[in-house]
CSV table of C-alpha atoms in Angstrom, one decimal:
chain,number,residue,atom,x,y,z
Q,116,UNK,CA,-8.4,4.3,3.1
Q,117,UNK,CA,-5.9,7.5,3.2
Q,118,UNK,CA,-7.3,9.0,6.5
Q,119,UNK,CA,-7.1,7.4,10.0
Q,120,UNK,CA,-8.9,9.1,13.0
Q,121,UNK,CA,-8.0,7.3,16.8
Q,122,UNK,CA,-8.5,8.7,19.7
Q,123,UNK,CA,-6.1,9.7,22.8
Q,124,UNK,CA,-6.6,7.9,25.3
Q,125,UNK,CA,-4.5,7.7,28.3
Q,126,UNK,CA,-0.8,6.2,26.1
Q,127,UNK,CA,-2.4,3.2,24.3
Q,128,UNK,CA,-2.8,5.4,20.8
Q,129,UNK,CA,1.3,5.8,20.9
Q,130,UNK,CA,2.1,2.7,19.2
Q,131,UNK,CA,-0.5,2.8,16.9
Q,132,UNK,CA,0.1,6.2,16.2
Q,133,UNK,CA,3.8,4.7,15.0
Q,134,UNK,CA,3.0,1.9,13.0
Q,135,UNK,CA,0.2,4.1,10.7
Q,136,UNK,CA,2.6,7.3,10.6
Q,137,UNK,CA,4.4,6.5,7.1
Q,138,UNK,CA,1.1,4.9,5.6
Q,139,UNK,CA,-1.9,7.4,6.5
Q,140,UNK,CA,-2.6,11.3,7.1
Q,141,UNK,CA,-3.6,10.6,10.8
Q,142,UNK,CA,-5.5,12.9,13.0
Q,143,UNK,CA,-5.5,12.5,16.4
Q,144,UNK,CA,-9.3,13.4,17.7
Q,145,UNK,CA,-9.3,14.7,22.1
Q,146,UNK,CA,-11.3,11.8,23.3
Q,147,UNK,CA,-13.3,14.6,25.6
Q,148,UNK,CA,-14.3,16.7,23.2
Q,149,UNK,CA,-15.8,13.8,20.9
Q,150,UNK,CA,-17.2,11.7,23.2
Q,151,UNK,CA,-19.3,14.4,24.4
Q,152,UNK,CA,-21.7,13.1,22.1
Q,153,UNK,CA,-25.2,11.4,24.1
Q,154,UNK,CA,-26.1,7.8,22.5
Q,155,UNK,CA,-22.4,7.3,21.7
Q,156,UNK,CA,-21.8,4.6,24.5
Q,157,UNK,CA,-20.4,1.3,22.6
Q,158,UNK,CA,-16.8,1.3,20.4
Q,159,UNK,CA,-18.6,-0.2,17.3
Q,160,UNK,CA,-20.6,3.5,17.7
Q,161,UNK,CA,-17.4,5.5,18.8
Q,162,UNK,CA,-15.4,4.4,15.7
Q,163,UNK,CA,-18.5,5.4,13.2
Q,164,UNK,CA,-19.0,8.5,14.7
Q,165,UNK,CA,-15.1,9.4,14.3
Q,166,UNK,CA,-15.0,8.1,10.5
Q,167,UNK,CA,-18.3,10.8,9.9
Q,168,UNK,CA,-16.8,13.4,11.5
Q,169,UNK,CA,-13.1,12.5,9.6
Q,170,UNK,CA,-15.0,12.6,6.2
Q,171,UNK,CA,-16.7,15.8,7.2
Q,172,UNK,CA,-13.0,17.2,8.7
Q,173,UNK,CA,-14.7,18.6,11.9
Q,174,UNK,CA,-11.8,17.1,13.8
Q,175,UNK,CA,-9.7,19.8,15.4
Q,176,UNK,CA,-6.3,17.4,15.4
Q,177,UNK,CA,-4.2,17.3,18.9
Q,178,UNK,CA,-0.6,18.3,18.7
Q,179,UNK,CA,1.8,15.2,18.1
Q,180,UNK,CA,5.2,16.3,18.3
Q,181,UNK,CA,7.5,14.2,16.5
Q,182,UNK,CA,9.5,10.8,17.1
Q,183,UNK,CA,12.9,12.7,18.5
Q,184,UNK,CA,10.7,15.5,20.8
Q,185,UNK,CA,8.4,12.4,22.1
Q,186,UNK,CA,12.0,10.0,22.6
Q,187,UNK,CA,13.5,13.4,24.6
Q,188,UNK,CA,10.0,13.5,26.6
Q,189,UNK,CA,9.8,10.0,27.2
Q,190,UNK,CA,13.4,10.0,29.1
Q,191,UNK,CA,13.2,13.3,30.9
Q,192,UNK,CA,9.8,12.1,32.3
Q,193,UNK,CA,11.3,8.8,33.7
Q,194,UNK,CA,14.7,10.5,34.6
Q,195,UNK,CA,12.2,12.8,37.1
């Protein structure tokens, strides 16, 4: 495995996101636009449906800034 697709949901892909960084080319899929897909309802179905569209690359990835720009985010959003 070389390729990891997750989706963004709400901030619970963060950590993940960290731990995977040095290991795997990750792409981070916008859960609206794939879950726009009828019959897709269960995670067991979710997850395949990513992996097909990973090995196909019809994943536009999100925009991940990196670990200094999300630390600087992080603070001025609890400093406001």
């Amino acid at each position: 495995c070389t390729h990891v697709a997750m989706e963004a949901t709400g901030v619970y892909w963060k950590p993940v996101w960290h731990v995977l960084a040095g290991s795997f080319a990750l792409v981070l899929a916008n859960a609206t636009r794939e879950r726009n897909v009828p019959g897709r309802k269960s995670d067991a179905n979710d997850a395949v449906w990513l992996a097909d569209l990973l090995a196909h690359g019809l994943i536009p990835a999100s925009f991940v800034p990196d670990t200094v720009v999300q630390t600087v985010r992080g603070l001025t959003r609890t400093r406001t």
